[in-house]
Short mmCIF file of N, CA and C in Angstrom, two decimals:
data_model
loop_
_atom_site.label_atom_id
_atom_site.label_comp_id
_atom_site.label_asym_id
_atom_site.label_seq_id
_atom_site.Cartn_x
_atom_site.Cartn_y
_atom_site.Cartn_z
N MET A 1 -15.79 -88.39 91.30
CA MET A 1 -15.04 -87.28 90.88
C MET A 1 -15.41 -86.10 91.74
N ALA A 2 -14.39 -85.34 92.21
CA ALA A 2 -14.66 -84.17 92.89
C ALA A 2 -14.62 -83.01 92.00
N SER A 3 -15.53 -82.18 92.31
CA SER A 3 -15.83 -80.92 91.51
C SER A 3 -14.95 -79.93 92.02
N THR A 4 -14.23 -79.17 91.16
CA THR A 4 -13.29 -78.17 91.61
C THR A 4 -13.88 -76.81 91.22
N THR A 5 -15.03 -76.42 91.54
CA THR A 5 -15.60 -75.16 91.35
C THR A 5 -15.24 -74.16 92.40
N LYS A 6 -15.05 -73.04 92.12
CA LYS A 6 -14.66 -71.85 93.10
C LYS A 6 -16.01 -71.34 93.67
N PRO A 7 -15.88 -71.15 94.95
CA PRO A 7 -17.14 -70.49 95.58
C PRO A 7 -17.28 -69.07 94.93
N THR A 8 -18.50 -68.73 94.84
CA THR A 8 -18.70 -67.36 94.37
C THR A 8 -18.46 -66.44 95.59
N ARG A 9 -17.80 -65.30 95.39
CA ARG A 9 -17.53 -64.31 96.53
C ARG A 9 -18.57 -63.17 96.25
N ALA A 10 -18.98 -62.66 97.36
CA ALA A 10 -19.80 -61.55 97.59
C ALA A 10 -18.96 -60.26 97.14
N PRO A 11 -19.48 -59.36 96.56
CA PRO A 11 -18.69 -58.01 96.32
C PRO A 11 -17.98 -57.52 97.49
N SER A 12 -16.81 -57.08 97.34
CA SER A 12 -15.92 -56.57 98.44
C SER A 12 -16.66 -55.38 99.21
N VAL A 13 -16.68 -55.56 100.43
CA VAL A 13 -17.23 -54.39 101.11
C VAL A 13 -16.27 -53.25 101.11
N ALA A 14 -14.91 -53.58 101.20
CA ALA A 14 -13.97 -52.51 101.19
C ALA A 14 -13.99 -51.76 100.01
N GLY A 15 -14.24 -52.45 98.83
CA GLY A 15 -14.15 -51.95 97.37
C GLY A 15 -15.36 -50.86 97.41
N ALA A 16 -16.56 -51.36 97.80
CA ALA A 16 -17.79 -50.58 97.79
C ALA A 16 -17.57 -49.51 98.86
N THR A 17 -16.98 -49.59 99.78
CA THR A 17 -16.89 -48.30 100.73
C THR A 17 -15.87 -47.31 100.10
N THR A 18 -14.78 -47.83 99.48
CA THR A 18 -14.05 -46.86 98.76
C THR A 18 -14.63 -46.12 97.57
N ALA A 19 -15.41 -46.97 96.77
CA ALA A 19 -16.19 -46.25 95.69
C ALA A 19 -17.07 -45.12 96.31
N LEU A 20 -17.78 -45.50 97.40
CA LEU A 20 -18.66 -44.55 98.15
C LEU A 20 -18.04 -43.30 98.65
N VAL A 21 -16.87 -43.49 99.17
CA VAL A 21 -16.17 -42.40 99.73
C VAL A 21 -15.60 -41.52 98.60
N LEU A 22 -14.95 -42.06 97.63
CA LEU A 22 -14.57 -41.32 96.50
C LEU A 22 -15.66 -40.37 95.70
N LEU A 23 -16.77 -41.21 95.39
CA LEU A 23 -17.85 -40.54 94.69
C LEU A 23 -18.49 -39.46 95.55
N THR A 24 -18.59 -39.64 96.92
CA THR A 24 -19.17 -38.72 97.75
C THR A 24 -18.10 -37.46 97.86
N ALA A 25 -16.81 -37.77 97.96
CA ALA A 25 -15.88 -36.58 98.06
C ALA A 25 -15.85 -35.75 96.70
N LEU A 26 -15.93 -36.50 95.47
CA LEU A 26 -16.05 -35.77 94.29
C LEU A 26 -17.31 -35.09 94.15
N ASN A 27 -18.40 -35.48 94.48
CA ASN A 27 -19.72 -34.83 94.64
C ASN A 27 -19.73 -33.64 95.54
N PHE A 28 -19.03 -33.73 96.68
CA PHE A 28 -18.78 -32.62 97.72
C PHE A 28 -18.02 -31.50 96.96
N VAL A 29 -16.94 -31.78 96.39
CA VAL A 29 -16.06 -30.87 95.74
C VAL A 29 -16.77 -30.23 94.58
N ASN A 30 -17.47 -31.08 93.78
CA ASN A 30 -18.43 -30.67 92.65
C ASN A 30 -19.39 -29.53 93.07
N TYR A 31 -19.99 -29.70 94.24
CA TYR A 31 -21.06 -28.52 94.70
C TYR A 31 -20.23 -27.40 95.16
N ILE A 32 -19.08 -27.63 95.89
CA ILE A 32 -18.30 -26.46 96.24
C ILE A 32 -17.90 -25.63 95.08
N ASP A 33 -17.38 -26.44 94.06
CA ASP A 33 -16.96 -25.72 92.70
C ASP A 33 -18.02 -24.95 92.05
N ARG A 34 -19.23 -25.63 92.15
CA ARG A 34 -20.36 -24.91 91.41
C ARG A 34 -20.94 -23.73 92.11
N TYR A 35 -20.73 -23.67 93.28
CA TYR A 35 -21.14 -22.36 94.14
C TYR A 35 -20.18 -21.44 94.49
N ILE A 36 -18.90 -21.67 94.00
CA ILE A 36 -17.80 -20.81 94.32
C ILE A 36 -17.84 -19.45 93.74
N LEU A 37 -18.34 -19.40 92.47
CA LEU A 37 -18.57 -18.18 91.68
C LEU A 37 -19.43 -17.22 92.38
N PRO A 38 -20.53 -17.52 92.88
CA PRO A 38 -21.34 -16.55 93.67
C PRO A 38 -20.49 -16.03 94.96
N GLY A 39 -19.70 -16.81 95.46
CA GLY A 39 -19.02 -16.43 96.68
C GLY A 39 -17.88 -15.44 96.41
N VAL A 40 -17.29 -15.47 95.28
CA VAL A 40 -16.10 -14.72 94.86
C VAL A 40 -16.60 -13.62 93.79
N GLN A 41 -17.80 -13.52 93.56
CA GLN A 41 -18.41 -12.63 92.35
C GLN A 41 -17.87 -11.38 92.38
N GLU A 42 -17.77 -10.58 93.55
CA GLU A 42 -17.33 -9.35 93.49
C GLU A 42 -15.77 -9.29 93.31
N GLN A 43 -15.08 -10.11 93.77
CA GLN A 43 -13.53 -10.06 93.46
C GLN A 43 -13.31 -10.37 91.94
N VAL A 44 -14.11 -11.22 91.35
CA VAL A 44 -14.00 -11.55 89.89
C VAL A 44 -14.40 -10.32 89.10
N LYS A 45 -15.53 -9.69 89.55
CA LYS A 45 -15.94 -8.32 88.83
C LYS A 45 -14.85 -7.32 88.83
N HIS A 46 -14.22 -7.22 90.12
CA HIS A 46 -13.19 -6.19 90.15
C HIS A 46 -11.81 -6.51 89.37
N GLU A 47 -11.46 -7.93 89.40
CA GLU A 47 -10.24 -8.27 88.78
C GLU A 47 -10.36 -8.23 87.33
N PHE A 48 -11.45 -8.45 86.68
CA PHE A 48 -11.80 -8.56 85.26
C PHE A 48 -12.50 -7.24 84.70
N HIS A 49 -12.88 -6.32 85.76
CA HIS A 49 -13.75 -5.16 85.21
C HIS A 49 -14.90 -5.51 84.55
N LEU A 50 -15.78 -6.39 85.29
CA LEU A 50 -16.88 -6.82 84.65
C LEU A 50 -18.12 -6.13 85.29
N SER A 51 -19.35 -6.37 84.52
CA SER A 51 -20.51 -5.85 85.05
C SER A 51 -21.29 -7.01 85.51
N ASP A 52 -22.49 -6.75 86.04
CA ASP A 52 -23.39 -7.83 86.40
C ASP A 52 -23.86 -8.71 85.32
N GLU A 53 -23.98 -8.04 84.16
CA GLU A 53 -24.30 -8.90 82.95
C GLU A 53 -23.27 -9.80 82.38
N HIS A 54 -22.04 -9.43 82.68
CA HIS A 54 -20.91 -10.38 82.36
C HIS A 54 -20.99 -11.55 83.33
N ILE A 55 -21.24 -11.31 84.59
CA ILE A 55 -21.33 -12.49 85.60
C ILE A 55 -22.52 -13.31 85.21
N GLY A 56 -23.59 -12.71 84.87
CA GLY A 56 -24.80 -13.30 84.41
C GLY A 56 -24.45 -14.38 83.15
N ARG A 57 -23.65 -13.81 82.36
CA ARG A 57 -23.27 -14.71 81.03
C ARG A 57 -22.52 -15.82 81.40
N LEU A 58 -21.65 -15.69 82.38
CA LEU A 58 -20.96 -16.74 82.95
C LEU A 58 -21.80 -18.02 83.39
N THR A 59 -22.85 -17.55 84.14
CA THR A 59 -23.85 -18.65 84.55
C THR A 59 -24.60 -19.18 83.41
N PHE A 60 -25.17 -18.24 82.45
CA PHE A 60 -25.91 -18.65 81.36
C PHE A 60 -25.13 -19.73 80.42
N TRP A 61 -23.77 -19.57 80.22
CA TRP A 61 -23.11 -20.36 79.29
C TRP A 61 -22.77 -21.62 80.06
N PHE A 62 -22.53 -21.58 81.36
CA PHE A 62 -22.47 -22.85 82.15
C PHE A 62 -23.72 -23.71 82.08
N MET A 63 -24.87 -23.19 82.19
CA MET A 63 -26.14 -23.86 82.21
C MET A 63 -26.42 -24.35 80.79
N ILE A 64 -25.99 -23.58 79.65
CA ILE A 64 -26.35 -23.98 78.39
C ILE A 64 -25.46 -25.41 78.21
N ALA A 65 -24.19 -25.25 78.51
CA ALA A 65 -23.28 -26.37 78.39
C ALA A 65 -23.75 -27.55 79.14
N TYR A 66 -24.19 -27.30 80.45
CA TYR A 66 -24.67 -28.55 81.16
C TYR A 66 -25.90 -29.13 80.58
N MET A 67 -26.84 -28.19 80.19
CA MET A 67 -28.14 -28.67 79.51
C MET A 67 -27.98 -29.44 78.33
N PHE A 68 -27.07 -29.09 77.39
CA PHE A 68 -26.88 -29.75 76.23
C PHE A 68 -26.04 -31.02 76.32
N THR A 69 -25.19 -31.13 77.27
CA THR A 69 -24.53 -32.15 77.44
C THR A 69 -25.17 -33.37 78.37
N SER A 70 -25.98 -33.01 79.07
CA SER A 70 -26.60 -34.07 79.98
C SER A 70 -27.34 -35.14 79.13
N PRO A 71 -28.11 -34.76 78.28
CA PRO A 71 -28.68 -35.76 77.37
C PRO A 71 -27.71 -36.78 76.65
N ILE A 72 -26.57 -36.18 76.25
CA ILE A 72 -25.75 -36.92 75.60
C ILE A 72 -25.01 -37.97 76.64
N THR A 73 -24.56 -37.42 77.74
CA THR A 73 -24.01 -38.38 78.71
C THR A 73 -25.02 -39.20 79.24
N GLY A 74 -26.07 -38.98 79.39
CA GLY A 74 -27.22 -39.80 79.75
C GLY A 74 -27.19 -41.00 78.90
N TRP A 75 -27.42 -40.72 77.58
CA TRP A 75 -27.36 -41.78 76.49
C TRP A 75 -26.19 -42.54 76.72
N LEU A 76 -25.01 -42.06 76.71
CA LEU A 76 -23.57 -42.66 76.83
C LEU A 76 -23.65 -43.75 78.06
N GLY A 77 -24.16 -43.11 79.23
CA GLY A 77 -24.14 -43.83 80.43
C GLY A 77 -25.12 -45.02 80.37
N ASP A 78 -26.21 -44.83 79.58
CA ASP A 78 -27.11 -46.23 79.39
C ASP A 78 -26.47 -47.25 78.53
N ARG A 79 -25.51 -47.05 77.69
CA ARG A 79 -24.99 -47.90 76.65
C ARG A 79 -23.56 -48.41 76.96
N PHE A 80 -22.79 -47.71 77.74
CA PHE A 80 -21.30 -48.01 77.95
C PHE A 80 -21.09 -48.32 79.47
N PRO A 81 -20.07 -49.00 79.74
CA PRO A 81 -19.55 -49.02 81.07
C PRO A 81 -19.51 -47.81 81.88
N ARG A 82 -19.97 -47.67 82.97
CA ARG A 82 -19.84 -46.26 83.65
C ARG A 82 -18.36 -45.93 84.25
N LYS A 83 -17.83 -47.04 84.79
CA LYS A 83 -16.48 -46.82 85.58
C LYS A 83 -15.37 -46.05 84.54
N PRO A 84 -15.24 -46.43 83.33
CA PRO A 84 -14.30 -45.50 82.61
C PRO A 84 -14.82 -44.14 82.34
N MET A 85 -16.14 -44.08 82.21
CA MET A 85 -16.78 -42.63 81.84
C MET A 85 -16.59 -41.85 83.08
N ILE A 86 -16.88 -42.27 84.32
CA ILE A 86 -16.73 -41.68 85.53
C ILE A 86 -15.25 -41.14 85.59
N VAL A 87 -14.33 -41.90 85.35
CA VAL A 87 -12.85 -41.58 85.54
C VAL A 87 -12.58 -40.47 84.53
N THR A 88 -13.02 -40.69 83.32
CA THR A 88 -12.67 -39.61 82.33
C THR A 88 -13.38 -38.23 82.65
N ALA A 89 -14.64 -38.32 83.21
CA ALA A 89 -15.33 -37.14 83.41
C ALA A 89 -14.71 -36.40 84.56
N ALA A 90 -14.19 -37.25 85.60
CA ALA A 90 -13.74 -36.57 86.74
C ALA A 90 -12.25 -36.01 86.23
N LEU A 91 -11.50 -36.66 85.53
CA LEU A 91 -10.09 -36.07 85.10
C LEU A 91 -10.36 -34.85 84.17
N PHE A 92 -11.49 -34.86 83.36
CA PHE A 92 -11.78 -33.75 82.48
C PHE A 92 -12.10 -32.49 83.29
N TRP A 93 -13.05 -32.75 84.36
CA TRP A 93 -13.48 -31.79 85.25
C TRP A 93 -12.36 -31.22 86.22
N ALA A 94 -11.40 -32.13 86.69
CA ALA A 94 -10.24 -31.58 87.36
C ALA A 94 -9.32 -30.71 86.53
N ALA A 95 -9.15 -31.18 85.24
CA ALA A 95 -8.31 -30.54 84.39
C ALA A 95 -8.83 -29.16 84.05
N ILE A 96 -10.11 -29.03 83.87
CA ILE A 96 -10.76 -27.72 83.73
C ILE A 96 -10.40 -26.88 84.97
N ASN A 97 -10.77 -27.42 86.16
CA ASN A 97 -10.44 -26.66 87.43
C ASN A 97 -8.95 -26.32 87.49
N PHE A 98 -8.05 -27.05 87.19
CA PHE A 98 -6.54 -26.66 87.23
C PHE A 98 -6.25 -25.54 86.27
N LEU A 99 -7.08 -25.51 85.02
CA LEU A 99 -6.68 -24.56 84.09
C LEU A 99 -7.33 -23.29 84.38
N THR A 100 -8.04 -23.14 85.62
CA THR A 100 -8.50 -21.76 86.09
C THR A 100 -7.42 -20.87 86.26
N ALA A 101 -6.20 -21.45 86.74
CA ALA A 101 -4.93 -20.70 86.99
C ALA A 101 -4.38 -19.96 85.75
N THR A 102 -4.85 -20.45 84.68
CA THR A 102 -4.29 -19.83 83.30
C THR A 102 -5.41 -18.78 82.77
N VAL A 103 -6.49 -18.56 83.55
CA VAL A 103 -7.43 -17.52 83.12
C VAL A 103 -6.99 -16.17 83.30
N HIS A 104 -6.85 -15.44 82.30
CA HIS A 104 -6.43 -13.98 82.48
C HIS A 104 -7.37 -13.10 81.79
N SER A 105 -8.54 -13.49 81.11
CA SER A 105 -9.49 -12.61 80.51
C SER A 105 -10.88 -13.11 80.62
N TYR A 106 -11.76 -12.37 80.55
CA TYR A 106 -13.18 -12.68 80.63
C TYR A 106 -13.50 -13.89 79.67
N ASP A 107 -13.03 -13.76 78.46
CA ASP A 107 -13.36 -14.75 77.39
C ASP A 107 -12.87 -16.23 77.90
N SER A 108 -11.70 -16.28 78.37
CA SER A 108 -11.14 -17.52 78.88
C SER A 108 -11.84 -18.04 80.05
N LEU A 109 -12.35 -17.10 80.97
CA LEU A 109 -13.04 -17.43 82.11
C LEU A 109 -14.50 -17.94 81.58
N ASN A 110 -15.03 -17.47 80.69
CA ASN A 110 -16.36 -17.78 80.19
C ASN A 110 -16.25 -19.17 79.55
N LEU A 111 -15.22 -19.51 78.68
CA LEU A 111 -14.91 -20.58 78.19
C LEU A 111 -14.70 -21.70 79.16
N ARG A 112 -13.77 -21.47 80.19
CA ARG A 112 -13.58 -22.34 81.16
C ARG A 112 -14.83 -22.60 82.05
N HIS A 113 -15.71 -21.87 82.34
CA HIS A 113 -16.89 -22.00 83.02
C HIS A 113 -17.95 -22.83 82.31
N ALA A 114 -17.99 -22.64 80.91
CA ALA A 114 -18.79 -23.49 79.93
C ALA A 114 -18.30 -24.84 79.90
N ALA A 115 -16.89 -25.14 79.87
CA ALA A 115 -16.28 -26.38 79.92
C ALA A 115 -16.68 -27.03 81.30
N LEU A 116 -16.71 -26.27 82.28
CA LEU A 116 -16.99 -26.81 83.65
C LEU A 116 -18.36 -27.43 83.59
N GLY A 117 -19.22 -26.71 82.94
CA GLY A 117 -20.64 -27.32 82.79
C GLY A 117 -20.74 -28.56 82.12
N ILE A 118 -19.89 -28.81 81.16
CA ILE A 118 -19.76 -30.12 80.39
C ILE A 118 -19.21 -31.17 81.44
N GLY A 119 -18.16 -30.93 82.18
CA GLY A 119 -17.56 -31.78 83.08
C GLY A 119 -18.46 -32.16 84.25
N GLU A 120 -19.25 -31.04 84.70
CA GLU A 120 -20.23 -31.37 85.72
C GLU A 120 -21.29 -32.27 85.27
N ALA A 121 -21.86 -32.12 84.04
CA ALA A 121 -22.89 -32.82 83.65
C ALA A 121 -22.59 -34.18 83.32
N SER A 122 -21.38 -34.42 82.93
CA SER A 122 -20.87 -35.81 82.65
C SER A 122 -20.68 -36.48 84.04
N PHE A 123 -20.16 -35.94 84.89
CA PHE A 123 -19.81 -36.53 86.37
C PHE A 123 -21.31 -36.84 86.94
N GLY A 124 -22.03 -35.74 86.87
CA GLY A 124 -23.36 -35.99 87.67
C GLY A 124 -24.32 -36.95 86.99
N ILE A 125 -24.20 -37.28 85.70
CA ILE A 125 -24.86 -38.36 85.08
C ILE A 125 -24.42 -39.64 85.41
N PHE A 126 -23.02 -39.81 85.32
CA PHE A 126 -22.36 -41.11 85.40
C PHE A 126 -22.31 -41.63 86.70
N ALA A 127 -22.11 -40.76 87.71
CA ALA A 127 -21.67 -41.17 89.03
C ALA A 127 -22.79 -41.69 89.87
N PRO A 128 -23.91 -40.96 90.14
CA PRO A 128 -24.97 -41.47 91.02
C PRO A 128 -25.49 -42.83 90.87
N PRO A 129 -25.75 -43.41 89.70
CA PRO A 129 -26.12 -44.71 89.50
C PRO A 129 -25.18 -45.80 89.70
N SER A 130 -24.04 -45.35 89.91
CA SER A 130 -22.79 -46.25 90.14
C SER A 130 -22.36 -46.25 91.52
N SER A 131 -23.11 -45.58 92.41
CA SER A 131 -22.83 -45.82 93.88
C SER A 131 -23.13 -47.06 94.45
N PRO A 132 -22.50 -47.51 95.48
CA PRO A 132 -22.39 -48.90 95.88
C PRO A 132 -23.90 -49.26 96.35
N THR A 133 -24.52 -48.26 96.97
CA THR A 133 -25.94 -48.42 97.39
C THR A 133 -27.00 -48.87 96.44
N THR A 134 -26.73 -48.15 95.04
CA THR A 134 -27.79 -48.41 94.04
C THR A 134 -27.42 -49.46 93.23
N THR A 135 -26.27 -50.11 93.22
CA THR A 135 -25.90 -51.13 92.47
C THR A 135 -25.72 -52.46 93.05
N SER A 136 -26.14 -52.60 94.53
CA SER A 136 -26.20 -53.76 95.19
C SER A 136 -27.30 -54.54 94.65
N PRO A 137 -27.31 -55.78 94.50
CA PRO A 137 -28.42 -56.76 94.21
C PRO A 137 -29.65 -56.66 95.19
N THR A 138 -29.44 -56.45 96.43
CA THR A 138 -30.28 -56.37 97.52
C THR A 138 -31.17 -55.16 97.54
N SER A 139 -30.55 -53.98 97.12
CA SER A 139 -31.22 -52.77 97.01
C SER A 139 -32.02 -52.59 95.82
N ALA A 140 -31.69 -53.31 94.68
CA ALA A 140 -32.50 -53.41 93.55
C ALA A 140 -33.63 -54.34 93.67
N THR A 141 -33.56 -55.42 94.44
CA THR A 141 -34.64 -56.25 94.69
C THR A 141 -35.55 -55.55 95.61
N ALA A 142 -35.20 -54.84 96.70
CA ALA A 142 -35.93 -54.17 97.71
C ALA A 142 -36.77 -53.12 97.00
N SER A 143 -36.24 -52.51 96.01
CA SER A 143 -36.99 -51.24 95.47
C SER A 143 -37.92 -51.62 94.17
N SER A 144 -37.78 -52.91 93.90
CA SER A 144 -38.58 -53.18 92.67
C SER A 144 -40.06 -53.08 93.03
N PRO A 145 -40.93 -52.95 92.16
CA PRO A 145 -42.38 -52.84 92.33
C PRO A 145 -42.93 -54.26 92.68
N SER A 146 -42.24 -55.41 92.07
CA SER A 146 -42.78 -56.74 92.22
C SER A 146 -42.44 -57.27 93.67
N SER A 147 -41.53 -56.49 94.46
CA SER A 147 -41.21 -57.19 95.79
C SER A 147 -42.15 -56.49 96.93
N THR A 148 -42.99 -55.69 96.55
CA THR A 148 -43.89 -55.14 97.54
C THR A 148 -45.22 -55.96 97.63
#
């Protein structure tokens, strides 16, 4: 009797390349977004009539949100599939960026900036371990202590 087993396929190189390109592009935009405030700080101060203290508070609340969200997203990333979490985090982060157009006061700017910290913490925790280079079986074997 002939066996009708399907041969196992190696993971698609095209799929891994697509994932790498998308995650790299999102990470690039993430860093641009994070450092945009210092670049436009004087314009923001003028537009909203803010002091240096107010600008400092924007960064403070961003970091507080980032700091408290990171452990939670790390715990979630260890226990649940990362792909849906990456998509959700990226969509949340994109929505917060699009909401920048609705910011017309310092309080809404501060709330938006804190929410951006949540989005960045989520994406920053979920995405790097999911990149194709860290999830391939050969790289995991090559970096394990028992293979040296």
